[in-house]
CSV table of C-alpha atoms in Angstrom, one decimal:
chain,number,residue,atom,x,y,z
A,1,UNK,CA,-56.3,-28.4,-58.8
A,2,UNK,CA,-53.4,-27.6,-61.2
A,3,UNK,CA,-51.2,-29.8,-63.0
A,4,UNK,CA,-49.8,-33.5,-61.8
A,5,UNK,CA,-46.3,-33.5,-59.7
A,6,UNK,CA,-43.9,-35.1,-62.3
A,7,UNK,CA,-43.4,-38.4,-61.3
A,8,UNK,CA,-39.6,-39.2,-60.1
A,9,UNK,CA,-37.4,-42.5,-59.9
A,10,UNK,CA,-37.4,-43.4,-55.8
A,11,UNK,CA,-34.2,-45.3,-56.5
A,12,UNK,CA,-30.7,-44.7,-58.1
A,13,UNK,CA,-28.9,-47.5,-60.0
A,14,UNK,CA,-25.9,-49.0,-59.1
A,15,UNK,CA,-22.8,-47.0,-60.5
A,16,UNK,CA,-21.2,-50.6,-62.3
A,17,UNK,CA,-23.8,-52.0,-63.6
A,18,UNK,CA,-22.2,-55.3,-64.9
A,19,UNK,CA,-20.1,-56.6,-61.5
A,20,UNK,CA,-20.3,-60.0,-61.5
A,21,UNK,CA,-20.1,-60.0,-57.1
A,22,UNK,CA,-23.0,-57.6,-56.8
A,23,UNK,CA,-25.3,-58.9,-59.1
A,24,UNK,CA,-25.1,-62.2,-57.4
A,25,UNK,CA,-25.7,-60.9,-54.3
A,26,UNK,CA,-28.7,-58.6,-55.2
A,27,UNK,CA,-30.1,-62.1,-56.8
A,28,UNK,CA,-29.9,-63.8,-53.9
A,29,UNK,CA,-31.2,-60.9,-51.6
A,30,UNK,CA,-34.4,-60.7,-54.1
A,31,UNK,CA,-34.7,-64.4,-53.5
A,32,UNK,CA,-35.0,-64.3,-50.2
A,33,UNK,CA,-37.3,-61.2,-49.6
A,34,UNK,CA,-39.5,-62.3,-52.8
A,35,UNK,CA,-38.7,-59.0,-54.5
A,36,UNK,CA,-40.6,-58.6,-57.9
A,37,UNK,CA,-37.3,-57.1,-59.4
A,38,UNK,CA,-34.1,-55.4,-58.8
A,39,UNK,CA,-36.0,-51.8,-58.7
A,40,UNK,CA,-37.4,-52.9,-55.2
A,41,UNK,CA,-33.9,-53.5,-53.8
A,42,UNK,CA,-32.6,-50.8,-55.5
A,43,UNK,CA,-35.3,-48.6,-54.0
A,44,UNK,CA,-34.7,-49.6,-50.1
A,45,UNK,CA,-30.8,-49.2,-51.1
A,46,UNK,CA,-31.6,-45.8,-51.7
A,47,UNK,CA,-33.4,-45.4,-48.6
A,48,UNK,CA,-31.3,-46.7,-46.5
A,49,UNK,CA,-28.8,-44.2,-48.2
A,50,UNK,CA,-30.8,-41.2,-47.5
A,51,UNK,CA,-31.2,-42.5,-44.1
A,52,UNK,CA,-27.4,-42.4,-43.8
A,53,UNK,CA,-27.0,-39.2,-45.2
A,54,UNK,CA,-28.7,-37.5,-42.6
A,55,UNK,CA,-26.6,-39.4,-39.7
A,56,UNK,CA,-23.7,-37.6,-41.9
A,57,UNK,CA,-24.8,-34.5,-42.3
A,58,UNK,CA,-25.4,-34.6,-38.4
A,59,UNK,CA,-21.8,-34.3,-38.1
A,60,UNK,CA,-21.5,-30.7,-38.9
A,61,UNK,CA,-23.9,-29.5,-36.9
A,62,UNK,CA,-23.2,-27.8,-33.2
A,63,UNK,CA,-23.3,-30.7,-30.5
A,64,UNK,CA,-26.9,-29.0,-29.1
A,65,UNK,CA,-28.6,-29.6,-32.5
A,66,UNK,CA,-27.0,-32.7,-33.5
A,67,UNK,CA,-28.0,-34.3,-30.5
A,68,UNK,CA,-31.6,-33.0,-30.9
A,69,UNK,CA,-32.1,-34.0,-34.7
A,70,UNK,CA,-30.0,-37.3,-34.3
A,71,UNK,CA,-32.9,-38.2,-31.4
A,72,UNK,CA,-35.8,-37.6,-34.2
A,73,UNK,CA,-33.8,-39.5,-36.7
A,74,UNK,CA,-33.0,-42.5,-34.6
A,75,UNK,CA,-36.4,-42.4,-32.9
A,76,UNK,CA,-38.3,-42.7,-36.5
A,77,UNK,CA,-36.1,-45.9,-37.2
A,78,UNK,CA,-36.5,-47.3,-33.7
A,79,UNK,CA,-40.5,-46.8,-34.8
A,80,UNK,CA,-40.3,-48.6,-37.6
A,81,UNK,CA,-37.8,-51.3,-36.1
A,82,UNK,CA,-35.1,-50.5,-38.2
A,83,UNK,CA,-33.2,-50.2,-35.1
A,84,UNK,CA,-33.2,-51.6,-32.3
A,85,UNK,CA,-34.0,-49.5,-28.4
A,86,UNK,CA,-31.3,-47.4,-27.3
A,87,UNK,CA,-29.3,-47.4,-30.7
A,88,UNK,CA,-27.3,-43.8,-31.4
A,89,UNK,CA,-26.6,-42.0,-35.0
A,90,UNK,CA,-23.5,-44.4,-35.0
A,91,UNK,CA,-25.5,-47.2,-35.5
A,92,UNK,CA,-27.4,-45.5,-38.6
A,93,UNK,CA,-24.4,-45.6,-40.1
A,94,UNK,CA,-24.0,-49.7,-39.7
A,95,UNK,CA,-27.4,-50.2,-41.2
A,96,UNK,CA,-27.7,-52.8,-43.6
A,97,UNK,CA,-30.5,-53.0,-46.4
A,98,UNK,CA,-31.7,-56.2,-45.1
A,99,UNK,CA,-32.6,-53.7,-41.8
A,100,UNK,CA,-35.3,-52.1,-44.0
A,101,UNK,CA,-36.4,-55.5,-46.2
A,102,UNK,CA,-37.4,-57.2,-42.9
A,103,UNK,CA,-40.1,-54.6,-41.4
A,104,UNK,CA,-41.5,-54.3,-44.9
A,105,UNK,CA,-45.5,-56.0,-45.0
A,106,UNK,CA,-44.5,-59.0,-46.9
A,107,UNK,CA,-41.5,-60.0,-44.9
A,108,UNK,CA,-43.7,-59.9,-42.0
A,109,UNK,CA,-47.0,-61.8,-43.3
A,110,UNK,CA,-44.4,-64.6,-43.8
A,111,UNK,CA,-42.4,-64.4,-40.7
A,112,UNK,CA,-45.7,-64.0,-38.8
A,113,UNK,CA,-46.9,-67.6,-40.4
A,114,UNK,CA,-49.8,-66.3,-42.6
A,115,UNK,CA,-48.0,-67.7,-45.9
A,116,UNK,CA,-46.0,-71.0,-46.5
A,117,UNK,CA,-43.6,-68.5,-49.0
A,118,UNK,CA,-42.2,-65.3,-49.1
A,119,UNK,CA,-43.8,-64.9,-52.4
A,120,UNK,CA,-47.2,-66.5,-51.3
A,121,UNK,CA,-46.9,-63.4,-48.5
A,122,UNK,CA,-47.0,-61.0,-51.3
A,123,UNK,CA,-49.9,-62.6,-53.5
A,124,UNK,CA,-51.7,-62.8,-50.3
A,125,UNK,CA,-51.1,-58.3,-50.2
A,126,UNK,CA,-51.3,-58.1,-53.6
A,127,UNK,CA,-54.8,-60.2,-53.6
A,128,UNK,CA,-55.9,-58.2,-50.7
A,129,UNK,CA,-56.5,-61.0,-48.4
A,130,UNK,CA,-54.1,-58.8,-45.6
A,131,UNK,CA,-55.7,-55.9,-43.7
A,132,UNK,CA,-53.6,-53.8,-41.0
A,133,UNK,CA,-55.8,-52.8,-38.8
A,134,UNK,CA,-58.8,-51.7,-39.9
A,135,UNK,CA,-57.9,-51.1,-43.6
A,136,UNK,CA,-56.8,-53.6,-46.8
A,137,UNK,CA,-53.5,-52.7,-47.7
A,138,UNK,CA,-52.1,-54.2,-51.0
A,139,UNK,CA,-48.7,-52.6,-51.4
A,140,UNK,CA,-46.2,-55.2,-50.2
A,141,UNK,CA,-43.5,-52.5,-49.7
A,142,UNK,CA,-45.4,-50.8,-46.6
A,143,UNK,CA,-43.0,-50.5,-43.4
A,144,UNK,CA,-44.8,-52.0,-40.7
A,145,UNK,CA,-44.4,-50.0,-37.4
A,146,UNK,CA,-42.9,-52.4,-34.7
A,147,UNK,CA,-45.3,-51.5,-32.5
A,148,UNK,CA,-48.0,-51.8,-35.0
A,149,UNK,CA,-47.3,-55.5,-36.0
A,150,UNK,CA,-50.0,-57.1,-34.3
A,151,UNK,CA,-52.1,-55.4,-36.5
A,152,UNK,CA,-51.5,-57.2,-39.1
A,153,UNK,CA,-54.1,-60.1,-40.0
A,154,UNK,CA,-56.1,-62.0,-42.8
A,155,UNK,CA,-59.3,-59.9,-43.8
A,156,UNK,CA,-62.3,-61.4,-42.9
A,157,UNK,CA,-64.0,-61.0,-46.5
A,158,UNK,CA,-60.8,-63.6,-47.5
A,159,UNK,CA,-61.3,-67.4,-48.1
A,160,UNK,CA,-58.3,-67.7,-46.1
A,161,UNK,CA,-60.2,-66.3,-42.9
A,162,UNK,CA,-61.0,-69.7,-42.7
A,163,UNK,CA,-59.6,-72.1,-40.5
A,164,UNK,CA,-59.5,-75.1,-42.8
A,165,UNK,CA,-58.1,-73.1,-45.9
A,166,UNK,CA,-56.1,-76.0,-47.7
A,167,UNK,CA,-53.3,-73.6,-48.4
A,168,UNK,CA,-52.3,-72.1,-44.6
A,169,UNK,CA,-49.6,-73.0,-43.5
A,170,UNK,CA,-50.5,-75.3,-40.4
A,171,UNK,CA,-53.0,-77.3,-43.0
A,172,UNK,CA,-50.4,-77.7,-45.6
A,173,UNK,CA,-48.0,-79.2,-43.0
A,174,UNK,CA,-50.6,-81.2,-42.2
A,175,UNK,CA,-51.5,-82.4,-45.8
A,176,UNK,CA,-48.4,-82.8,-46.7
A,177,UNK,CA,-47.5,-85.6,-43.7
A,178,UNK,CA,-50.8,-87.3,-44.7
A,179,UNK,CA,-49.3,-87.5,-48.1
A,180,UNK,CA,-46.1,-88.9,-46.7
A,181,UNK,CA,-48.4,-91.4,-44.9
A,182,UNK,CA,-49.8,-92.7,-48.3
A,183,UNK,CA,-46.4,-92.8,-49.7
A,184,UNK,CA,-45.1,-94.8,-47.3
A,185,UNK,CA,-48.1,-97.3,-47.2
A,186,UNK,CA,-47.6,-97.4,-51.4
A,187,UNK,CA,-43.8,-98.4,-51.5
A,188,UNK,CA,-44.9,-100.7,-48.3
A,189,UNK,CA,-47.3,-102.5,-51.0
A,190,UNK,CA,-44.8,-102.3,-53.9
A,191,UNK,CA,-41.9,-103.7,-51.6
A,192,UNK,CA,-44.7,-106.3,-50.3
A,193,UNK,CA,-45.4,-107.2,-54.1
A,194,UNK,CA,-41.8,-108.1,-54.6
């Protein structure tokens, strides 16, 4: 069996760590992927650098061998939807970390419709109410395979397999115009009273 691997970080910090531009701008990328923390961002920025690396190091290879290993490397993003058909070790180069933040599980249980929020879309993993394919999967950080997104669904063992679950979204919208409804009758009463 022999001894544990020792654990290692999966991210590097930013060099600056007080720059008033950046840290505004990772607070509003958290927001909007529903990140638990910096670490997360931090961790696909890292990614997305050793992703980038490799398009570099392509550069010093002969032409043969470039071409060959830039086609595994582009062809592993264009798997994951990273990148788009047809894209070259040029366009590694132009990725952005928002490329990696949308494929991962969470960003697509929201975009897909299962959650009202980006950050009901990861209680919803976390919970282990989404199943890909044929197993529960509770790390909202999983890349999702572009060709594997229909795979994605609410586990049957979930109260939110059912179709009249108060919190999906097409029930909320609709509870939430019914409440709009009574609102609007109660100021038509108060308005009536005056």
């Amino acid at each position: 069996m022999g001894d544990p691997k020792r654990r290692r970080k999966k991210y590097n910090t930013p060099g600056h760590p007080y720059e008033q531009n950046r840290l505004e701008a990772e607070l509003v990328t958290v927001g909007k992927y529903g990140l638990r923390n910096k670490r997360e961002l931090w961790k696909a920025r890292t990614q997305l650098g050793a992703y980038r690396q490799q398009a570099r190091k392509l550069l010093a290879h002969e032409p043969e061998e470039r071409e060959r290993l830039g086609r595994i490397l582009v062809n592993k993003l264009t798997r994951l939807g990273i990148l788009p058909e047809g894209a070259t070790t040029d366009d590694v180069l132009a990725l952005q970390v928002e490329d990696i933040l949308s494929r991962r599980l969470q960003t697509r249980v929201y975009e897909l419709g299962y959650a009202n929020t980006i950050h009901q879309a990861r209680q919803m993993i976390v919970h282990r109410h989404i199943k890909f394919g044929d197993h529960i999967i509770n790390v909202p950080s999983f890349l999702v395979p572009i060709k594997d997104e229909e795979k994605i669904k609410i586990s049957e063992k979930s109260p939110f397999s059912k179709t009249d679950h108060p919190m999906l979204p097409q029930n909320v919208s609709k509870a939430q115009a019914e409440k709009g409804k009574q609102r609007g009758k109660a100021r038509g009463r108060k308005e009536g009273d005056n």
